[in-house]
Amino acid sequence: MSMIDQERKGGNINQALLKDVLDIYVEMGMDSMKYYEDFEVDMLKATAEYYSTKASQWIAINSYNDYMLKVDECLKQETNRASCYLHSSSKQKLLKVVEQELSMYAGELQENALTKDVLEMGKAYTNLEVGALKRENDKTT
């Protein structure tokens, strides 16, 4: 788990070694249920916690578009991560967790962006209206 966390934070890990360890785990007769119980559940929980934290940090400093670029990059990285060393049964579960955690905040950020846009449009319209009234008033005086 710590190797995956290290890689998510930008560190380099020995992906081949991690893949071999996970493959041995499954091959030694510790069927996929044991893999699921002993590794996958914890890995998915750690993934949810990691991306929940990241998402809450990102929405504080990013626009909706920038946030969505980060989401896209995370999904690419997790897809690559799953392909490199996780058991094939984990890939879709991993991506689902990442999507769930990051999409919760995307909706909130999108609502905030739309509200901000509407307020700015209203302000611009008010300024135009005031300017037009002033010009009209200047013409009559």
PDB file of N, CA and C in Angstrom, residues 9-81:
ATOM      1  N   LYS A   9       2.047  10.048  -5.156  1.00  0.00           N
ATOM      2  CA  LYS A   9       2.625  11.333  -4.748  1.00  0.00           C
ATOM      3  C   LYS A   9       3.813  11.736  -5.607  1.00  0.00           C
ATOM      4  N   GLY A  10       4.042  10.995  -6.688  1.00  0.00           N
ATOM      5  CA  GLY A  10       5.090  11.369  -7.631  1.00  0.00           C
ATOM      6  C   GLY A  10       6.399  10.628  -7.469  1.00  0.00           C
ATOM      7  N   GLY A  11       6.473   9.728  -6.509  1.00  0.00           N
ATOM      8  CA  GLY A  11       7.693   8.967  -6.291  1.00  0.00           C
ATOM      9  C   GLY A  11       7.834   7.820  -7.273  1.00  0.00           C
ATOM     10  N   ASN A  12       9.032   7.331  -7.380  1.00  0.00           N
ATOM     11  CA  ASN A  12       9.301   6.175  -8.240  1.00  0.00           C
ATOM     12  C   ASN A  12       9.271   4.906  -7.399  1.00  0.00           C
ATOM     13  N   ILE A  13       8.644   3.884  -7.948  1.00  0.00           N
ATOM     14  CA  ILE A  13       8.613   2.591  -7.269  1.00  0.00           C
ATOM     15  C   ILE A  13       9.000   1.514  -8.270  1.00  0.00           C
ATOM     16  N   ASN A  14       9.296   0.352  -7.747  1.00  0.00           N
ATOM     17  CA  ASN A  14       9.605  -0.795  -8.593  1.00  0.00           C
ATOM     18  C   ASN A  14       8.279  -1.489  -8.918  1.00  0.00           C
ATOM     19  N   GLN A  15       7.677  -1.082 -10.041  1.00  0.00           N
ATOM     20  CA  GLN A  15       6.377  -1.627 -10.427  1.00  0.00           C
ATOM     21  C   GLN A  15       6.448  -3.122 -10.703  1.00  0.00           C
ATOM     22  N   ALA A  16       7.550  -3.563 -11.288  1.00  0.00           N
ATOM     23  CA  ALA A  16       7.698  -4.988 -11.598  1.00  0.00           C
ATOM     24  C   ALA A  16       7.692  -5.817 -10.316  1.00  0.00           C
ATOM     25  N   LEU A  17       8.383  -5.340  -9.302  1.00  0.00           N
ATOM     26  CA  LEU A  17       8.418  -6.049  -8.023  1.00  0.00           C
ATOM     27  C   LEU A  17       7.018  -6.109  -7.406  1.00  0.00           C
ATOM     28  N   LEU A  18       6.317  -5.002  -7.417  1.00  0.00           N
ATOM     29  CA  LEU A  18       4.970  -4.979  -6.854  1.00  0.00           C
ATOM     30  C   LEU A  18       4.043  -5.926  -7.612  1.00  0.00           C
ATOM     31  N   LYS A  19       4.137  -5.935  -8.937  1.00  0.00           N
ATOM     32  CA  LYS A  19       3.324  -6.847  -9.746  1.00  0.00           C
ATOM     33  C   LYS A  19       3.651  -8.294  -9.397  1.00  0.00           C
ATOM     34  N   ASP A  20       4.946  -8.611  -9.291  1.00  0.00           N
ATOM     35  CA  ASP A  20       5.349  -9.979  -8.953  1.00  0.00           C
ATOM     36  C   ASP A  20       4.794 -10.406  -7.596  1.00  0.00           C
ATOM     37  N   VAL A  21       4.869  -9.524  -6.617  1.00  0.00           N
ATOM     38  CA  VAL A  21       4.363  -9.842  -5.278  1.00  0.00           C
ATOM     39  C   VAL A  21       2.859 -10.112  -5.331  1.00  0.00           C
ATOM     40  N   LEU A  22       2.133  -9.253  -6.038  1.00  0.00           N
ATOM     41  CA  LEU A  22       0.680  -9.447  -6.128  1.00  0.00           C
ATOM     42  C   LEU A  22       0.326 -10.695  -6.928  1.00  0.00           C
ATOM     43  N   ASP A  23       1.083 -10.976  -7.980  1.00  0.00           N
ATOM     44  CA  ASP A  23       0.849 -12.196  -8.766  1.00  0.00           C
ATOM     45  C   ASP A  23       1.120 -13.441  -7.932  1.00  0.00           C
ATOM     46  N   ILE A  24       2.191 -13.424  -7.172  1.00  0.00           N
ATOM     47  CA  ILE A  24       2.526 -14.565  -6.307  1.00  0.00           C
ATOM     48  C   ILE A  24       1.416 -14.772  -5.279  1.00  0.00           C
ATOM     49  N   TYR A  25       0.919 -13.695  -4.749  1.00  0.00           N
ATOM     50  CA  TYR A  25      -0.160 -13.750  -3.773  1.00  0.00           C
ATOM     51  C   TYR A  25      -1.344 -14.542  -4.328  1.00  0.00           C
ATOM     52  N   VAL A  26      -1.717 -14.249  -5.566  1.00  0.00           N
ATOM     53  CA  VAL A  26      -2.856 -14.923  -6.193  1.00  0.00           C
ATOM     54  C   VAL A  26      -2.494 -16.359  -6.568  1.00  0.00           C
ATOM     55  N   GLU A  27      -1.287 -16.572  -7.100  1.00  0.00           N
ATOM     56  CA  GLU A  27      -0.871 -17.887  -7.596  1.00  0.00           C
ATOM     57  C   GLU A  27      -0.638 -18.917  -6.503  1.00  0.00           C
ATOM     58  N   MET A  28      -0.304 -18.509  -5.315  1.00  0.00           N
ATOM     59  CA  MET A  28       0.031 -19.452  -4.245  1.00  0.00           C
ATOM     60  C   MET A  28      -1.188 -20.159  -3.665  1.00  0.00           C
ATOM     61  N   GLY A  29      -2.270 -20.111  -4.387  1.00  0.00           N
ATOM     62  CA  GLY A  29      -3.455 -20.788  -3.881  1.00  0.00           C
ATOM     63  C   GLY A  29      -4.300 -19.891  -3.007  1.00  0.00           C
ATOM     64  N   MET A  30      -3.851 -18.671  -2.834  1.00  0.00           N
ATOM     65  CA  MET A  30      -4.649 -17.708  -2.076  1.00  0.00           C
ATOM     66  C   MET A  30      -5.579 -17.034  -3.071  1.00  0.00           C
ATOM     67  N   ASP A  31      -6.564 -17.768  -3.505  1.00  0.00           N
ATOM     68  CA  ASP A  31      -7.446 -17.354  -4.590  1.00  0.00           C
ATOM     69  C   ASP A  31      -7.811 -15.871  -4.564  1.00  0.00           C
ATOM     70  N   SER A  32      -8.573 -15.494  -5.537  1.00  0.00           N
ATOM     71  CA  SER A  32      -8.908 -14.082  -5.685  1.00  0.00           C
ATOM     72  C   SER A  32      -9.691 -13.542  -4.484  1.00  0.00           C
ATOM     73  N   MET A  33     -10.387 -14.413  -3.752  1.00  0.00           N
ATOM     74  CA  MET A  33     -11.111 -13.954  -2.572  1.00  0.00           C
ATOM     75  C   MET A  33     -10.127 -13.498  -1.499  1.00  0.00           C
ATOM     76  N   LYS A  34      -9.042 -14.222  -1.337  1.00  0.00           N
ATOM     77  CA  LYS A  34      -8.028 -13.840  -0.359  1.00  0.00           C
ATOM     78  C   LYS A  34      -7.359 -12.530  -0.788  1.00  0.00           C
ATOM     79  N   TYR A  35      -7.068 -12.409  -2.073  1.00  0.00           N
ATOM     80  CA  TYR A  35      -6.496 -11.176  -2.629  1.00  0.00           C
ATOM     81  C   TYR A  35      -7.445 -10.020  -2.341  1.00  0.00           C
ATOM     82  N   TYR A  36      -8.724 -10.273  -2.577  1.00  0.00           N
ATOM     83  CA  TYR A  36      -9.737  -9.243  -2.352  1.00  0.00           C
ATOM     84  C   TYR A  36      -9.778  -8.838  -0.880  1.00  0.00           C
ATOM     85  N   GLU A  37      -9.847  -9.824   0.012  1.00  0.00           N
ATOM     86  CA  GLU A  37      -9.969  -9.546   1.444  1.00  0.00           C
ATOM     87  C   GLU A  37      -8.724  -8.882   2.023  1.00  0.00           C
ATOM     88  N   ASP A  38      -7.553  -9.363   1.611  1.00  0.00           N
ATOM     89  CA  ASP A  38      -6.317  -8.898   2.234  1.00  0.00           C
ATOM     90  C   ASP A  38      -5.674  -7.695   1.558  1.00  0.00           C
ATOM     91  N   PHE A  39      -5.961  -7.476   0.301  1.00  0.00           N
ATOM     92  CA  PHE A  39      -5.304  -6.367  -0.388  1.00  0.00           C
ATOM     93  C   PHE A  39      -6.293  -5.382  -0.999  1.00  0.00           C
ATOM     94  N   GLU A  40      -7.173  -5.884  -1.831  1.00  0.00           N
ATOM     95  CA  GLU A  40      -8.003  -4.992  -2.636  1.00  0.00           C
ATOM     96  C   GLU A  40      -8.893  -4.076  -1.793  1.00  0.00           C
ATOM     97  N   VAL A  41      -9.505  -4.594  -0.758  1.00  0.00           N
ATOM     98  CA  VAL A  41     -10.382  -3.778   0.086  1.00  0.00           C
ATOM     99  C   VAL A  41      -9.607  -2.601   0.668  1.00  0.00           C
ATOM    100  N   ASP A  42      -8.427  -2.877   1.218  1.00  0.00           N
ATOM    101  CA  ASP A  42      -7.604  -1.810   1.795  1.00  0.00           C
ATOM    102  C   ASP A  42      -7.111  -0.839   0.731  1.00  0.00           C
ATOM    103  N   MET A  43      -6.744  -1.366  -0.432  1.00  0.00           N
ATOM    104  CA  MET A  43      -6.255  -0.518  -1.515  1.00  0.00           C
ATOM    105  C   MET A  43      -7.354   0.427  -1.990  1.00  0.00           C
ATOM    106  N   LEU A  44      -8.573  -0.072  -2.135  1.00  0.00           N
ATOM    107  CA  LEU A  44      -9.685   0.766  -2.580  1.00  0.00           C
ATOM    108  C   LEU A  44     -10.046   1.817  -1.526  1.00  0.00           C
ATOM    109  N   LYS A  45      -9.983   1.437  -0.270  1.00  0.00           N
ATOM    110  CA  LYS A  45     -10.253   2.387   0.811  1.00  0.00           C
ATOM    111  C   LYS A  45      -9.196   3.488   0.825  1.00  0.00           C
ATOM    112  N   ALA A  46      -7.932   3.112   0.701  1.00  0.00           N
ATOM    113  CA  ALA A  46      -6.844   4.097   0.672  1.00  0.00           C
ATOM    114  C   ALA A  46      -6.967   5.011  -0.545  1.00  0.00           C
ATOM    115  N   THR A  47      -7.390   4.446  -1.662  1.00  0.00           N
ATOM    116  CA  THR A  47      -7.593   5.234  -2.884  1.00  0.00           C
ATOM    117  C   THR A  47      -8.693   6.269  -2.672  1.00  0.00           C
ATOM    118  N   ALA A  48      -9.801   5.856  -2.082  1.00  0.00           N
ATOM    119  CA  ALA A  48     -10.911   6.780  -1.817  1.00  0.00           C
ATOM    120  C   ALA A  48     -10.463   7.915  -0.901  1.00  0.00           C
ATOM    121  N   GLU A  49      -9.737   7.579   0.144  1.00  0.00           N
ATOM    122  CA  GLU A  49      -9.251   8.602   1.076  1.00  0.00           C
ATOM    123  C   GLU A  49      -8.285   9.563   0.388  1.00  0.00           C
ATOM    124  N   TYR A  50      -7.381   9.012  -0.411  1.00  0.00           N
ATOM    125  CA  TYR A  50      -6.387   9.833  -1.107  1.00  0.00           C
ATOM    126  C   TYR A  50      -7.070  10.835  -2.036  1.00  0.00           C
ATOM    127  N   TYR A  51      -7.993  10.350  -2.867  1.00  0.00           N
ATOM    128  CA  TYR A  51      -8.626  11.237  -3.842  1.00  0.00           C
ATOM    129  C   TYR A  51      -9.665  12.164  -3.217  1.00  0.00           C
ATOM    130  N   SER A  52     -10.261  11.781  -2.125  1.00  0.00           N
ATOM    131  CA  SER A  52     -11.157  12.683  -1.412  1.00  0.00           C
ATOM    132  C   SER A  52     -10.371  13.885  -0.889  1.00  0.00           C
ATOM    133  N   THR A  53      -9.207  13.608  -0.319  1.00  0.00           N
ATOM    134  CA  THR A  53      -8.340  14.678   0.179  1.00  0.00           C
ATOM    135  C   THR A  53      -7.860  15.563  -0.960  1.00  0.00           C
ATOM    136  N   LYS A  54      -7.388  14.941  -2.040  1.00  0.00           N
ATOM    137  CA  LYS A  54      -6.896  15.708  -3.189  1.00  0.00           C
ATOM    138  C   LYS A  54      -8.002  16.585  -3.767  1.00  0.00           C
ATOM    139  N   ALA A  55      -9.182  16.021  -3.927  1.00  0.00           N
ATOM    140  CA  ALA A  55     -10.291  16.765  -4.518  1.00  0.00           C
ATOM    141  C   ALA A  55     -10.651  17.984  -3.675  1.00  0.00           C
ATOM    142  N   SER A  56     -10.696  17.810  -2.362  1.00  0.00           N
ATOM    143  CA  SER A  56     -11.052  18.949  -1.508  1.00  0.00           C
ATOM    144  C   SER A  56      -9.985  20.039  -1.571  1.00  0.00           C
ATOM    145  N   GLN A  57      -8.733  19.659  -1.771  1.00  0.00           N
ATOM    146  CA  GLN A  57      -7.666  20.652  -1.941  1.00  0.00           C
ATOM    147  C   GLN A  57      -7.788  21.339  -3.296  1.00  0.00           C
ATOM    148  N   TRP A  58      -8.046  20.567  -4.328  1.00  0.00           N
ATOM    149  CA  TRP A  58      -8.090  21.107  -5.690  1.00  0.00           C
ATOM    150  C   TRP A  58      -9.250  22.063  -5.906  1.00  0.00           C
ATOM    151  N   ILE A  59     -10.416  21.779  -5.315  1.00  0.00           N
ATOM    152  CA  ILE A  59     -11.551  22.676  -5.573  1.00  0.00           C
ATOM    153  C   ILE A  59     -11.332  24.047  -4.946  1.00  0.00           C
ATOM    154  N   ALA A  60     -10.479  24.107  -3.943  1.00  0.00           N
ATOM    155  CA  ALA A  60     -10.210  25.389  -3.292  1.00  0.00           C
ATOM    156  C   ALA A  60      -9.347  26.304  -4.155  1.00  0.00           C
ATOM    157  N   ILE A  61      -8.592  25.730  -5.096  1.00  0.00           N
ATOM    158  CA  ILE A  61      -7.630  26.547  -5.840  1.00  0.00           C
ATOM    159  C   ILE A  61      -7.768  26.477  -7.353  1.00  0.00           C
ATOM    160  N   ASN A  62      -8.677  25.661  -7.863  1.00  0.00           N
ATOM    161  CA  ASN A  62      -8.773  25.471  -9.311  1.00  0.00           C
ATOM    162  C   ASN A  62     -10.138  25.863  -9.855  1.00  0.00           C
ATOM    163  N   SER A  63     -10.137  26.266 -11.116  1.00  0.00           N
ATOM    164  CA  SER A  63     -11.391  26.483 -11.831  1.00  0.00           C
ATOM    165  C   SER A  63     -11.972  25.112 -12.174  1.00  0.00           C
ATOM    166  N   TYR A  64     -13.210  25.119 -12.636  1.00  0.00           N
ATOM    167  CA  TYR A  64     -13.851  23.866 -13.031  1.00  0.00           C
ATOM    168  C   TYR A  64     -13.053  23.176 -14.132  1.00  0.00           C
ATOM    169  N   ASN A  65     -12.630  23.934 -15.139  1.00  0.00           N
ATOM    170  CA  ASN A  65     -11.877  23.344 -16.251  1.00  0.00           C
ATOM    171  C   ASN A  65     -10.545  22.761 -15.788  1.00  0.00           C
ATOM    172  N   ASP A  66      -9.828  23.487 -14.923  1.00  0.00           N
ATOM    173  CA  ASP A  66      -8.554  22.977 -14.407  1.00  0.00           C
ATOM    174  C   ASP A  66      -8.769  21.722 -13.567  1.00  0.00           C
ATOM    175  N   TYR A  67      -9.833  21.730 -12.779  1.00  0.00           N
ATOM    176  CA  TYR A  67     -10.155  20.561 -11.962  1.00  0.00           C
ATOM    177  C   TYR A  67     -10.414  19.348 -12.847  1.00  0.00           C
ATOM    178  N   MET A  68     -11.182  19.544 -13.915  1.00  0.00           N
ATOM    179  CA  MET A  68     -11.498  18.430 -14.808  1.00  0.00           C
ATOM    180  C   MET A  68     -10.250  17.911 -15.520  1.00  0.00           C
ATOM    181  N   LEU A  69      -9.295  18.784 -15.807  1.00  0.00           N
ATOM    182  CA  LEU A  69      -8.019  18.330 -16.377  1.00  0.00           C
ATOM    183  C   LEU A  69      -7.285  17.443 -15.378  1.00  0.00           C
ATOM    184  N   LYS A  70      -7.318  17.814 -14.103  1.00  0.00           N
ATOM    185  CA  LYS A  70      -6.688  16.994 -13.064  1.00  0.00           C
ATOM    186  C   LYS A  70      -7.392  15.639 -12.937  1.00  0.00           C
ATOM    187  N   VAL A  71      -8.711  15.650 -13.012  1.00  0.00           N
ATOM    188  CA  VAL A  71      -9.483  14.402 -12.953  1.00  0.00           C
ATOM    189  C   VAL A  71      -9.074  13.485 -14.092  1.00  0.00           C
ATOM    190  N   ASP A  72      -9.002  14.038 -15.289  1.00  0.00           N
ATOM    191  CA  ASP A  72      -8.613  13.255 -16.464  1.00  0.00           C
ATOM    192  C   ASP A  72      -7.217  12.665 -16.286  1.00  0.00           C
ATOM    193  N   GLU A  73      -6.292  13.461 -15.791  1.00  0.00           N
ATOM    194  CA  GLU A  73      -4.920  12.984 -15.579  1.00  0.00           C
ATOM    195  C   GLU A  73      -4.887  11.873 -14.525  1.00  0.00           C
ATOM    196  N   CYS A  74      -5.649  12.027 -13.460  1.00  0.00           N
ATOM    197  CA  CYS A  74      -5.706  10.996 -12.412  1.00  0.00           C
ATOM    198  C   CYS A  74      -6.257   9.687 -12.957  1.00  0.00           C
ATOM    199  N   LEU A  75      -7.292   9.768 -13.758  1.00  0.00           N
ATOM    200  CA  LEU A  75      -7.870   8.551 -14.336  1.00  0.00           C
ATOM    201  C   LEU A  75      -6.873   7.858 -15.260  1.00  0.00           C
ATOM    202  N   LYS A  76      -6.111   8.629 -16.010  1.00  0.00           N
ATOM    203  CA  LYS A  76      -5.075   8.038 -16.867  1.00  0.00           C
ATOM    204  C   LYS A  76      -4.005   7.356 -16.019  1.00  0.00           C
ATOM    205  N   GLN A  77      -3.567   8.026 -14.954  1.00  0.00           N
ATOM    206  CA  GLN A  77      -2.541   7.450 -14.082  1.00  0.00           C
ATOM    207  C   GLN A  77      -3.034   6.179 -13.401  1.00  0.00           C
ATOM    208  N   GLU A  78      -4.260   6.194 -12.928  1.00  0.00           N
ATOM    209  CA  GLU A  78      -4.792   5.009 -12.250  1.00  0.00           C
ATOM    210  C   GLU A  78      -5.026   3.865 -13.235  1.00  0.00           C
ATOM    211  N   THR A  79      -5.410   4.175 -14.458  1.00  0.00           N
ATOM    212  CA  THR A  79      -5.550   3.143 -15.487  1.00  0.00           C
ATOM    213  C   THR A  79      -4.197   2.506 -15.754  1.00  0.00           C
ATOM    214  N   ASN A  80      -3.182   3.332 -15.875  1.00  0.00           N
ATOM    215  CA  ASN A  80      -1.822   2.832 -16.082  1.00  0.00           C
ATOM    216  C   ASN A  80      -1.357   2.006 -14.887  1.00  0.00           C
ATOM    217  N   ARG A  81      -1.628   2.502 -13.710  1.00  0.00           N
ATOM    218  CA  ARG A  81      -1.240   1.809 -12.473  1.00  0.00           C
ATOM    219  C   ARG A  81      -1.888   0.419 -12.432  1.00  0.00           C
TER     220      ARG A  81
END
